[in-house]
Tab-separated table of C-alpha atoms and ligand atoms in Angstrom:
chain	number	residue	atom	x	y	z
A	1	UNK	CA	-23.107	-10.836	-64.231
A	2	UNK	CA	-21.722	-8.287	-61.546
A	3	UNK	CA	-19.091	-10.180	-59.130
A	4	UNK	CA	-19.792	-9.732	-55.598
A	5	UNK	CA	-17.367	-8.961	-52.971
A	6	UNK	CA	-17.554	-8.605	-49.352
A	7	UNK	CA	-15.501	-5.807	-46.938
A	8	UNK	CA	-15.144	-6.314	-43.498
A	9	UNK	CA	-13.902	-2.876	-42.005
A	10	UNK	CA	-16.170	-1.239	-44.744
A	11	UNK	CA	-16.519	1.907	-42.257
A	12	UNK	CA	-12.727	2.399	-41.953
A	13	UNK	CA	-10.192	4.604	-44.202
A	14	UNK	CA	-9.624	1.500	-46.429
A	15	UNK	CA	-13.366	0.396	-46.395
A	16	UNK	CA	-14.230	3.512	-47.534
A	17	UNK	CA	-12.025	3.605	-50.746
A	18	UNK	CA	-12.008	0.181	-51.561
A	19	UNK	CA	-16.174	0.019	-51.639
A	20	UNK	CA	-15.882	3.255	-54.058
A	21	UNK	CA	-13.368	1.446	-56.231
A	22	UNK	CA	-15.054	-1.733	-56.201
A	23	UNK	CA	-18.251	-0.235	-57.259
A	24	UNK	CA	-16.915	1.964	-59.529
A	25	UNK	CA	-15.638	-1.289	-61.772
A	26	UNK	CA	-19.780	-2.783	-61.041
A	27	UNK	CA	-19.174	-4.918	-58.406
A	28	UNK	CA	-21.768	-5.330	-56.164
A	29	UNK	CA	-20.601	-4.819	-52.753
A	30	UNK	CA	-21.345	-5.717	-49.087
A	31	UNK	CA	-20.025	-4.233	-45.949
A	32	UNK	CA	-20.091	-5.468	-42.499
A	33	UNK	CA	-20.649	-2.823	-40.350
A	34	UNK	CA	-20.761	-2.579	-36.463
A	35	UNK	CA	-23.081	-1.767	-34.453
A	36	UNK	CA	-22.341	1.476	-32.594
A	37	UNK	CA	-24.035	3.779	-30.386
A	38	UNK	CA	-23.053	6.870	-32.614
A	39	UNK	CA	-22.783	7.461	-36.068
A	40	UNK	CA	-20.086	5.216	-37.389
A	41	UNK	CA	-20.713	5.618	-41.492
A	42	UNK	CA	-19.416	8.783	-42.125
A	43	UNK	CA	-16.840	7.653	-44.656
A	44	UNK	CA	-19.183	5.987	-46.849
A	45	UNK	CA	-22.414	7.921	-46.076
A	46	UNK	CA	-22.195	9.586	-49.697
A	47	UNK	CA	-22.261	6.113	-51.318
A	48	UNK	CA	-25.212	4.838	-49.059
A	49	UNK	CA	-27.530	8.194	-49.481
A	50	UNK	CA	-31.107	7.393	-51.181
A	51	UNK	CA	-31.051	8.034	-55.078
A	52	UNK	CA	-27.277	7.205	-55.252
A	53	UNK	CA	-25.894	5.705	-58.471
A	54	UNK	CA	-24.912	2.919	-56.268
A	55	UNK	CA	-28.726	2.412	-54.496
A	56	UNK	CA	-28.588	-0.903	-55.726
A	57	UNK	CA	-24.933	-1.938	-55.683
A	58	UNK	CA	-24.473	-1.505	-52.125
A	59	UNK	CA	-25.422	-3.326	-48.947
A	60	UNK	CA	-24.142	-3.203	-45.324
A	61	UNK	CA	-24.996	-5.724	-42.748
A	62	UNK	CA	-24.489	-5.760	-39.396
A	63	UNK	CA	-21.380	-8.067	-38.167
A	64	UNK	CA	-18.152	-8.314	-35.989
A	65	UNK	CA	-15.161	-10.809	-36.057
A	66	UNK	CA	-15.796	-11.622	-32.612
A	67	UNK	CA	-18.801	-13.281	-33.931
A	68	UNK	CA	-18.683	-16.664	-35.566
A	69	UNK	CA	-22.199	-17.714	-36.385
A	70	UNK	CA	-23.044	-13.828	-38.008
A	71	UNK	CA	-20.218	-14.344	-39.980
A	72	UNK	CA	-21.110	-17.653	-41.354
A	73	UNK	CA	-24.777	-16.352	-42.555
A	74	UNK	CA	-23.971	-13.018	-44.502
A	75	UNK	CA	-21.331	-15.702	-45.966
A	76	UNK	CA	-24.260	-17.804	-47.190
A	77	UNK	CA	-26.866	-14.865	-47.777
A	78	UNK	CA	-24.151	-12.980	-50.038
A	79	UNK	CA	-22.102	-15.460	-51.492
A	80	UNK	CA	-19.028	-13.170	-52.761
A	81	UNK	CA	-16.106	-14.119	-55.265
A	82	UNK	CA	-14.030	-12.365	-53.391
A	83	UNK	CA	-13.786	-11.417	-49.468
A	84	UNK	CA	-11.035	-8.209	-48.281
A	85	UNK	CA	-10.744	-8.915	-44.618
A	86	UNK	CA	-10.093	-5.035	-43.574
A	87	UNK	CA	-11.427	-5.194	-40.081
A	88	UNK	CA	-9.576	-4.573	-37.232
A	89	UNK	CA	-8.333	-2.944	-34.034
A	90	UNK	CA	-5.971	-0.948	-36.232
A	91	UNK	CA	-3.997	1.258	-33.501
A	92	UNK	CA	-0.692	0.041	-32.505
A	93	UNK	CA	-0.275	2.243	-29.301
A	94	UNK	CA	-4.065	0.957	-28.209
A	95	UNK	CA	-3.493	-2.543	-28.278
A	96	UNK	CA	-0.705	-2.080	-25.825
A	97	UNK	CA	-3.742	-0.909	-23.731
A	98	UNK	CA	-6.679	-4.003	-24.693
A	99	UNK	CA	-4.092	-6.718	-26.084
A	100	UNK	CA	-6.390	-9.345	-25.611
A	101	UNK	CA	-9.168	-7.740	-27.530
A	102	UNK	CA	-6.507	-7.003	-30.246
A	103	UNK	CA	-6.048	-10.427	-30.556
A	104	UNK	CA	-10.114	-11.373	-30.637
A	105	UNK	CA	-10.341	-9.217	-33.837
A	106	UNK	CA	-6.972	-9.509	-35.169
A	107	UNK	CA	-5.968	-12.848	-35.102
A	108	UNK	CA	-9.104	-14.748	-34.180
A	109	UNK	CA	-11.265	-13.110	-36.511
A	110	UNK	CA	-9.173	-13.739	-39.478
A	111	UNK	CA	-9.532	-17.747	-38.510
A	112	UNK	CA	-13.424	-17.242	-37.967
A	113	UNK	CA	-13.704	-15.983	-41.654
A	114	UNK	CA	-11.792	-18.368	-43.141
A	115	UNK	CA	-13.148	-21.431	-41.127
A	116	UNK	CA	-16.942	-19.393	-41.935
A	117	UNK	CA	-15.753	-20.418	-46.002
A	118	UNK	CA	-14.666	-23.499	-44.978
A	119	UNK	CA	-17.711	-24.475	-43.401
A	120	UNK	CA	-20.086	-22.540	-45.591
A	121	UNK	CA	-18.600	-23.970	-49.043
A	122	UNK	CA	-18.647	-20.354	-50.342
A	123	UNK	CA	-15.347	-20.398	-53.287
A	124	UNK	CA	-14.522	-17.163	-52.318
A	125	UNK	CA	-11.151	-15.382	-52.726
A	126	UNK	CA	-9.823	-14.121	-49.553
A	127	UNK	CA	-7.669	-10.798	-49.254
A	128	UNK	CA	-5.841	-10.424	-46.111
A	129	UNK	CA	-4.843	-6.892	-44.455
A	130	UNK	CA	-1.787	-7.612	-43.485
A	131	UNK	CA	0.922	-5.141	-42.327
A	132	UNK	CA	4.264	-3.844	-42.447
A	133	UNK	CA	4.367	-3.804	-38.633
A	134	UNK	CA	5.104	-7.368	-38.919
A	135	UNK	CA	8.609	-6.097	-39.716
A	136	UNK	CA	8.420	-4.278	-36.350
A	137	UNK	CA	12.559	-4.542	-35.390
A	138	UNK	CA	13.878	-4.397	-38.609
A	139	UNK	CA	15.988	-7.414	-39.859
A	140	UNK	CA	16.893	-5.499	-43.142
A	141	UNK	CA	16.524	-2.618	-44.779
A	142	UNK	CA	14.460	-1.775	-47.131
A	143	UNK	CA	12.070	-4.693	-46.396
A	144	UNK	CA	10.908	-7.543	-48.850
A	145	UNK	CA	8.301	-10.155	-48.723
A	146	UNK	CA	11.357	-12.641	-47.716
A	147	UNK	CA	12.492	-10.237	-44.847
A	148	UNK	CA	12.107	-12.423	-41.496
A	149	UNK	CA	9.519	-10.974	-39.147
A	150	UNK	CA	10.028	-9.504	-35.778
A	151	UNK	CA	6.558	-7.822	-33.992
A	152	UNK	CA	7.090	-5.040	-31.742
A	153	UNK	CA	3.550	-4.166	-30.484
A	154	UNK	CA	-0.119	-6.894	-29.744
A	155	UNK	CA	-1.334	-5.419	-32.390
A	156	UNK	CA	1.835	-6.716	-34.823
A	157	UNK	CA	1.465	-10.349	-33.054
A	158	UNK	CA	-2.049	-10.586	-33.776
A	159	UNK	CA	-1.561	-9.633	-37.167
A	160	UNK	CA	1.310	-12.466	-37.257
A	161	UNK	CA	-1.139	-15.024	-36.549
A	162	UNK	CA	-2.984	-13.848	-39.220
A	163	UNK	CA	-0.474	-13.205	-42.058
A	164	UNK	CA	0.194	-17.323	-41.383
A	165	UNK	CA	-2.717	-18.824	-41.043
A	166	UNK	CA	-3.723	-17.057	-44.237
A	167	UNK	CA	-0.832	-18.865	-45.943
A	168	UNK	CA	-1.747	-22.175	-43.561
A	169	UNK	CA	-4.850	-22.341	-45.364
A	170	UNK	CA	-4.017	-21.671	-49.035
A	171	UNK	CA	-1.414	-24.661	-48.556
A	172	UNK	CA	-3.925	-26.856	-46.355
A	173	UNK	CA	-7.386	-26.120	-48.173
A	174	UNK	CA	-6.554	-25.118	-52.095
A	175	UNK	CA	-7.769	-21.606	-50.845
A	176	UNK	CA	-7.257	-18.705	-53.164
A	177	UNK	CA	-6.310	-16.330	-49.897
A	178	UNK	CA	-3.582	-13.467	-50.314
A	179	UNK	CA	-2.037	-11.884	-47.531
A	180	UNK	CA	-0.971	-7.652	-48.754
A	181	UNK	CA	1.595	-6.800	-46.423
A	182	UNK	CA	1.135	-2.650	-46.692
A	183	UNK	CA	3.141	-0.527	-45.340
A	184	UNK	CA	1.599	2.977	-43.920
A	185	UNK	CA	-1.129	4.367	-45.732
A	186	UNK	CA	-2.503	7.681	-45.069
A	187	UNK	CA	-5.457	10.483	-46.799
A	188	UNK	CA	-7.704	13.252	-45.784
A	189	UNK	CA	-9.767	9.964	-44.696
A	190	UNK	CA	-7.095	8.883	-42.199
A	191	UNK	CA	-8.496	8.207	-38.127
A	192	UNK	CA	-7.241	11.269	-36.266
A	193	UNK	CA	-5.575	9.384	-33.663
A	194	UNK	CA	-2.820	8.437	-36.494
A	195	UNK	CA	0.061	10.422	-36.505
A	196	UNK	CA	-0.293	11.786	-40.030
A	197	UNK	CA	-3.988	13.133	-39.725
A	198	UNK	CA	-3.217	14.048	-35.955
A	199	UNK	CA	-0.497	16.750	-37.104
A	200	UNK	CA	-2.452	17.915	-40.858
A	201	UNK	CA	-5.631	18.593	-38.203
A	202	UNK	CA	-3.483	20.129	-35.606
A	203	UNK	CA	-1.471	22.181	-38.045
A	204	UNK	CA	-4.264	23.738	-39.668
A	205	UNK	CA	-5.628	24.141	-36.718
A	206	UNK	CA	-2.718	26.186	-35.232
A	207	UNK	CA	-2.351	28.382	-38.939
A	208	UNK	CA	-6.147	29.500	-38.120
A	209	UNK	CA	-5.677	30.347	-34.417
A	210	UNK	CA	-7.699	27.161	-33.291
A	211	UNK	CA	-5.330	25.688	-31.125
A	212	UNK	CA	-1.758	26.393	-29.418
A	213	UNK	CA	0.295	23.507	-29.170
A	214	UNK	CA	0.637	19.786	-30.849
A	215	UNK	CA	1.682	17.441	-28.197
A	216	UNK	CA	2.979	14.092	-29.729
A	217	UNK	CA	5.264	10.817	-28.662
A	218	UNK	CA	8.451	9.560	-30.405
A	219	UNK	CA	8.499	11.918	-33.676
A	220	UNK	CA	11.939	10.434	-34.813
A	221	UNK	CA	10.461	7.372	-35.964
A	222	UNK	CA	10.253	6.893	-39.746
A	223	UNK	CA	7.436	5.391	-41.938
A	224	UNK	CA	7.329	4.837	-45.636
A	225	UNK	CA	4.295	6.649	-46.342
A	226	UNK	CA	1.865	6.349	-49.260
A	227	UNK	CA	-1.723	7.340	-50.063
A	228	UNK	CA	-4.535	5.458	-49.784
A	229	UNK	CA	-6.716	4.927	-52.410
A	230	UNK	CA	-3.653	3.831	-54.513
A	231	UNK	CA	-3.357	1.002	-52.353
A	232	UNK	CA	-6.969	-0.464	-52.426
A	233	UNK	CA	-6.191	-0.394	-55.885
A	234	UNK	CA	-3.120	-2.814	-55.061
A	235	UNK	CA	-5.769	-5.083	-52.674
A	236	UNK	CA	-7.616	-5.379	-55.651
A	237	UNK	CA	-5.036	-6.334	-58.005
A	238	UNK	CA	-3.256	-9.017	-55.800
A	239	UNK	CA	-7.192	-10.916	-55.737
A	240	UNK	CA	-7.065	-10.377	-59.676
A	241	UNK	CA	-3.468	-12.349	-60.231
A	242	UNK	CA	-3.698	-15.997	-61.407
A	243	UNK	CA	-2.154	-17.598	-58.319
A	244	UNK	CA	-2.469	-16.327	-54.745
A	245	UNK	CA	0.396	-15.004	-52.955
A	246	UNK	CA	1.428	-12.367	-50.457
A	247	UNK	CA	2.721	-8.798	-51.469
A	248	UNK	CA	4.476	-5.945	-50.396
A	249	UNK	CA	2.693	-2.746	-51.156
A	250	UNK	CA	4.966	0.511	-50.308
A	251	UNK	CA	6.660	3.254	-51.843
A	252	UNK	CA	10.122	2.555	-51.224
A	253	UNK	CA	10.685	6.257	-49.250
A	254	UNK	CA	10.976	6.822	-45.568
A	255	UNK	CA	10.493	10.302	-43.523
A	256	UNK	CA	10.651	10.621	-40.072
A	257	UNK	CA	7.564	11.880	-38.158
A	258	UNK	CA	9.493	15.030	-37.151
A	259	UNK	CA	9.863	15.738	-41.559
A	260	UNK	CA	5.965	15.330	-41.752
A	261	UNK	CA	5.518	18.628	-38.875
A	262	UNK	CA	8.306	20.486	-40.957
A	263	UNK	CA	6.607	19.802	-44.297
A	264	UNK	CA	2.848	20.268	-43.121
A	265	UNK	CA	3.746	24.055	-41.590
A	266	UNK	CA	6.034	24.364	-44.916
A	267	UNK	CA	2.572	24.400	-46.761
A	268	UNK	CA	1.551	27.558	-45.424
A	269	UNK	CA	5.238	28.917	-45.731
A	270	UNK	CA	6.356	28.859	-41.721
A	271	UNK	CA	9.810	27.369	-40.868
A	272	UNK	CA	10.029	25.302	-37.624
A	273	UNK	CA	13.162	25.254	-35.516
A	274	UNK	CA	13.708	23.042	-32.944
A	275	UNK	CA	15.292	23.255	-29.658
A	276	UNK	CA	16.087	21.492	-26.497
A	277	UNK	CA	16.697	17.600	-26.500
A	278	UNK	CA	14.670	14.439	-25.646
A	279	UNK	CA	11.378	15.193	-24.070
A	280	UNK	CA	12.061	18.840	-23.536
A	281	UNK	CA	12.316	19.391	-27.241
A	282	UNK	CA	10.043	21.770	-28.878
A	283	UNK	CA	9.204	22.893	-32.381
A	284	UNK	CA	9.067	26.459	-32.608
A	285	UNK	CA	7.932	28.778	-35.421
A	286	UNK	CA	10.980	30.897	-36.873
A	287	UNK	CA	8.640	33.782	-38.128
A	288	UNK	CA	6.717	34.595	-34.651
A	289	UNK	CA	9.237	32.195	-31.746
A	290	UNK	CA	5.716	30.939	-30.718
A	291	UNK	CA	6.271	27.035	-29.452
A	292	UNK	CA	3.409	25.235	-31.506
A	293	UNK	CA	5.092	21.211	-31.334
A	294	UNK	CA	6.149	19.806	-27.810
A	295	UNK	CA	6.199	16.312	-26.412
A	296	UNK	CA	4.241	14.066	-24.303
A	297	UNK	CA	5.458	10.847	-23.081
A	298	UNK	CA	1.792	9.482	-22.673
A	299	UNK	CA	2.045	8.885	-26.733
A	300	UNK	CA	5.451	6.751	-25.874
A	301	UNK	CA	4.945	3.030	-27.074
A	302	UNK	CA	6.557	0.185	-24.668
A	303	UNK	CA	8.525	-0.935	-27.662
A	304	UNK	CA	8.682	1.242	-30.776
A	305	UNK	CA	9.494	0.590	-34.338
A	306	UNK	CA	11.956	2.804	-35.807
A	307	UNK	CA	12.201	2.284	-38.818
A	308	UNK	CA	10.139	0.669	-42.052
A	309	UNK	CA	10.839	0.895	-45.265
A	310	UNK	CA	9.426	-1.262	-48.203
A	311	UNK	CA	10.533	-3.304	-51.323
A	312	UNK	CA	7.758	-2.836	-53.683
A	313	UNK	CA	9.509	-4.634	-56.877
A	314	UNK	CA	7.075	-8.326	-56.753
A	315	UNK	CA	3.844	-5.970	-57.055
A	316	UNK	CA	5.120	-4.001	-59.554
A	317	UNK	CA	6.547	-7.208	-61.437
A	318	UNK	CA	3.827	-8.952	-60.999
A	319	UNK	CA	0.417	-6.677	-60.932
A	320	UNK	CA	1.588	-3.921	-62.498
A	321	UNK	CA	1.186	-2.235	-58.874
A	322	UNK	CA	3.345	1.098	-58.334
A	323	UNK	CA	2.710	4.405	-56.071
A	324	UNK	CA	1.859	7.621	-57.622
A	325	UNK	CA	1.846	9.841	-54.460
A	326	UNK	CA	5.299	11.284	-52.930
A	327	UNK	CA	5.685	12.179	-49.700
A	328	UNK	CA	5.394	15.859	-50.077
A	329	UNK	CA	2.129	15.607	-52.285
A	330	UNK	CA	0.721	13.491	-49.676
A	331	UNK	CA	1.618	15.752	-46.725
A	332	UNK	CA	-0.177	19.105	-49.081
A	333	UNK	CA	-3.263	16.837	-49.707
A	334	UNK	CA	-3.742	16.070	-45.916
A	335	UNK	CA	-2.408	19.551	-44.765
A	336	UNK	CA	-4.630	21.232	-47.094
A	337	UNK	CA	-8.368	19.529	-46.842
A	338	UNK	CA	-8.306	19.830	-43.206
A	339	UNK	CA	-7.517	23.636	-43.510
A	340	UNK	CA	-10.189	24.104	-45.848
A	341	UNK	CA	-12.541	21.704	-43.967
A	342	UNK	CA	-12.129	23.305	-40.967
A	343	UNK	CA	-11.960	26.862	-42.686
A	344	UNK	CA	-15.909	26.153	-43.741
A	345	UNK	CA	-16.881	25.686	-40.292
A	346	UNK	CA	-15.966	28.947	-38.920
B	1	NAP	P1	-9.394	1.774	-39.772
B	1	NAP	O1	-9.672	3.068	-40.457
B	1	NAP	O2	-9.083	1.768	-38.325
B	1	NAP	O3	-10.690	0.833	-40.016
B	1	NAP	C1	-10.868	-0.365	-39.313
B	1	NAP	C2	-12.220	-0.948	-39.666
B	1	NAP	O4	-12.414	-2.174	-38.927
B	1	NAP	C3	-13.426	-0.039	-39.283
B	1	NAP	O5	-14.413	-0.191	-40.259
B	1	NAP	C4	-13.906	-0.656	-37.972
B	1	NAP	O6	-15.265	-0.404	-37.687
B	1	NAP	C5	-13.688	-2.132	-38.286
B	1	NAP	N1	-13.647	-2.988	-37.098
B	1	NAP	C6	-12.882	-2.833	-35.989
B	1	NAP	N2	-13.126	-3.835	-35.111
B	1	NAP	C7	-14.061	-4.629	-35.684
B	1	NAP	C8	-14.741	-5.808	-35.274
B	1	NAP	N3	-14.528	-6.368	-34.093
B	1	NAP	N4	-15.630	-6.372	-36.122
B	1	NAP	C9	-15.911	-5.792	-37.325
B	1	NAP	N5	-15.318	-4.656	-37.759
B	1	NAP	C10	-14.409	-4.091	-36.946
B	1	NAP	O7	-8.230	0.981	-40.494
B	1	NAP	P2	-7.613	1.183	-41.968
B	1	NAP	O8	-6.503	2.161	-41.895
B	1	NAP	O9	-8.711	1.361	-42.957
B	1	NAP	O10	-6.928	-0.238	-42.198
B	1	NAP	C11	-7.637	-1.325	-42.781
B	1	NAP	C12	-6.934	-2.633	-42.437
B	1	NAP	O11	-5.603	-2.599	-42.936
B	1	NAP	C13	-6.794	-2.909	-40.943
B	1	NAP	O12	-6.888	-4.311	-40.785
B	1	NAP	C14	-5.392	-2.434	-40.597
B	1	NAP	O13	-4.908	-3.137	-39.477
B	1	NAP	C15	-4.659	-2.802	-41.873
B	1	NAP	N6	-3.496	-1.974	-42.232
B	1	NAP	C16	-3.615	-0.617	-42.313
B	1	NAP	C17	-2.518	0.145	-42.716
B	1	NAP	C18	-2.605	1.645	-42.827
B	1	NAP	O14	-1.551	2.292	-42.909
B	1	NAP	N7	-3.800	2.231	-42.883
B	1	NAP	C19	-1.320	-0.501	-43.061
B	1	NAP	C20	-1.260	-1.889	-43.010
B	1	NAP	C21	-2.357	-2.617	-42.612
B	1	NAP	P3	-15.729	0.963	-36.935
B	1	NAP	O15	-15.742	2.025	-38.000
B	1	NAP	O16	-17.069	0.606	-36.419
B	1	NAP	O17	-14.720	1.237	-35.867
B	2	G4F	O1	0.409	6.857	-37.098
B	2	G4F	P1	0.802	5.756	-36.197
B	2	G4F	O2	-0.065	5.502	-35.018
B	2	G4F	O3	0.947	4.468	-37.117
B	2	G4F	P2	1.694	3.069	-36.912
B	2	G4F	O4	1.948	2.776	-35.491
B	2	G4F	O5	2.867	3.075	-37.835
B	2	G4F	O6	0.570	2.044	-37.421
B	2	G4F	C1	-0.166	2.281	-38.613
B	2	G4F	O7	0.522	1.722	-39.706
B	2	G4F	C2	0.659	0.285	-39.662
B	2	G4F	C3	1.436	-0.136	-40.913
B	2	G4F	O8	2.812	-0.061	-40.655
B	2	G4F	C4	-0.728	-0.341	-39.630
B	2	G4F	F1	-0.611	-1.700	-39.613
B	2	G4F	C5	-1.480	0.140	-38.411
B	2	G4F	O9	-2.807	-0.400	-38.453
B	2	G4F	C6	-1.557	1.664	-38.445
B	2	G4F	O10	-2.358	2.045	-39.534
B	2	G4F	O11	2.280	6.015	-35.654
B	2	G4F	C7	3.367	6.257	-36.536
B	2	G4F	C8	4.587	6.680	-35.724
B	2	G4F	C9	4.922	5.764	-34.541
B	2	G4F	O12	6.306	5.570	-34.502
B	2	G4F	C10	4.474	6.542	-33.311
B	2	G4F	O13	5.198	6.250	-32.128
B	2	G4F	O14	4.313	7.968	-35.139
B	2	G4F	C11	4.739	7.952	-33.782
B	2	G4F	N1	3.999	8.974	-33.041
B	2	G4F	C12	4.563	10.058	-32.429
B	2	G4F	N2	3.625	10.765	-31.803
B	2	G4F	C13	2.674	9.010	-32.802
B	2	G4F	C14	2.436	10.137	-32.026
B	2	G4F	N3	1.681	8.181	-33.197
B	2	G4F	C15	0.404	8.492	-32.827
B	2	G4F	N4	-0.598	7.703	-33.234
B	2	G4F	N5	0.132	9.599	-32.026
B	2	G4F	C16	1.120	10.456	-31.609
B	2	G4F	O15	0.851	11.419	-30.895
């Protein structure tokens, strides 16, 4: 018999990789999906098309975490073994801008799901999306699954809620629910309002005479990096360990925003060099002294996080988890399918 499992944020960069994997080891899987007045499938429109291997494997339903009772019947019309709770309001600047919806999705949807199980009777594993933004003002470096928690943003608050109410109900109910606290994960897949995919679209963009100039925020911050679809793999593997526990999934590196612009024009052989300070600082390209990276203070967060760095050791201990992708293979992968993406369409 095929297990079943259900993906909330099936639509999203995760979603996407995690329904491919999931399916790929013949799991039947079901996707909430919103409903939205444009397209909102592209990511996983080449597993949905008619006469795909996975025609019968895969089935979306229309849902949202702000809503209670849907949640509770494609709980009892699917019945999964296991549940990844991937939906959210993911950006950290935006929720600055609609906290309180942050909070609908991010906190109070996680409780809807789980009180959906508890209600429903479904015995259903539970995977968490929990973050590394939780960390927020770092109390140590790098960070572990023991490092004390300090959010920074409504978006990291919400998440808070849910990293402990996850852990509330494993302790309260006997519920096999994990939280994965992962740090930054990025791919050609990546929203392009995320710093990563903003600069590899941008870049290539610039090297092909589309565009001028990349305006970003704070690009001194650093992230520990690492690429997607190895981390679904990690979601997966916390839901297959005996007991249920929470997990840091990372690579143990951090780069500052400012290394991913040097490395991304490195790929097509162009040195920046920077000049002026603070908000009047510019990257410039050595070979030509054409200004292609300046700042905007409209991509300024109220409170930042500098710095994040993760611990991986208990996944790798104890799933056999590890990263694959370094930071400058994951910067060429990015840099690289947008150029040729965008290449085609000329
Ligand atoms: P993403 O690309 O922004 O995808 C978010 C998904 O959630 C989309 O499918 C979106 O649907 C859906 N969604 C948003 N609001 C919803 C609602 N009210 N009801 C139902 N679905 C809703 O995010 P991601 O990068 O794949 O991240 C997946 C999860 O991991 C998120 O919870 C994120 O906070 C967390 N996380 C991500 C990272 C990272 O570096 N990527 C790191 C740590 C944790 P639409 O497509 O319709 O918008
Ligand atoms: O790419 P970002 O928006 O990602 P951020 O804030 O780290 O959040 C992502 O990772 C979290 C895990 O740690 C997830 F939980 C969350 O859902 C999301 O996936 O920003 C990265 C850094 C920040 O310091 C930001 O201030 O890049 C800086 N930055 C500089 N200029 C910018 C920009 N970020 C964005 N989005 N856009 C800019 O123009």
């Amino acid at each position: 018999m095929s297990k079943i499992a259900l993906i909330s944020g099936i639509t999203g960069q995760d979603g996407s990789y995690l329904a491919e994997l999931l399916l790929q080891k013949g799991y039947v899987v079901h996707g909430i999906v919103r409903r939205s007045s444009s397209f909102n499938r592209a990511r996983i429109d080449h597993l949905t098309k008619d006469k795909n291997i996975y025609q019968h494997k895969l089935f979306l339903h229309y849902g949202d975490l702000t809503d209670s009772s849907n949640l509770n019947r494609i709980l009892e019309k699917t019945n999964p073994d296991e549940i990844y709770n991937l939906a959210a309001q993911s950006h950290v600047q935006v929720s600055f801008e609609i906290p309180e919806y942050s909070a609908e999705v991010d906190a109070v949807g996680t409780i809807r799901f789980l009180d959906a199980l508890r209600e429903t009777g479904v015995k259903s594993k539970f995977y968490q999306a929990s973050t590394s933004e939780l960390y927020g003002k770092v109390q140590e470096i790098p960070q572990t699954e023991t490092t004390p928690f300090y959010p920074r943003s409504p978006y990291a608050v919400a998440k808070l809620y849910s990293y402990w109410i996850v852990r509330n109900y494993r302790e309260a109910y006997n519920i096999f629910a994990s939280n994965g606290i992962l740090f930054n994960h990025e791919s050609e897949r990546r929203g392009k309002s995320f710093v990563t995919r903003k600069i590899s679209v941008n870049v290539a963009k610039i090297i092909l005479g589309l565009t001028d100039i990349l305006y970003l925020g704070n690009i001194d911050s650093k992230r520990d990096w690492g690429y997607a679809p190895e981390y679904v793999e990690g979601m997966w593997r916390i839901l297959q360990a005996k007991e249920p526990n929470d997990f840091v999934l990372s690579t143990n590196e951090t780069h500052t925003v400012r290394e991913f612009i040097e490395e991304s024009f490195k790929c097509f052989n162009e040195e920046i060099v920077w000049e002026g300070i603070g908000i009047h600082e510019k990257g410039i390209l050595k070979s030509s002294g054409k200004v292609v990276v300046a700042i905007n203070p409209m991509y300024f967060r109220p409170t930042e996080v500098d710095i994040l760095i993760g611990d991986y050791s208990k996944a790798k201990k104890k799933l056999g988890w590890e990263p694959k992708t370094k930071f400058k293979e994951l910067v060429k992968i990015m840099v690289q399918y947008d150029y040729n993406n965008i290449k085609k369409t000329l």
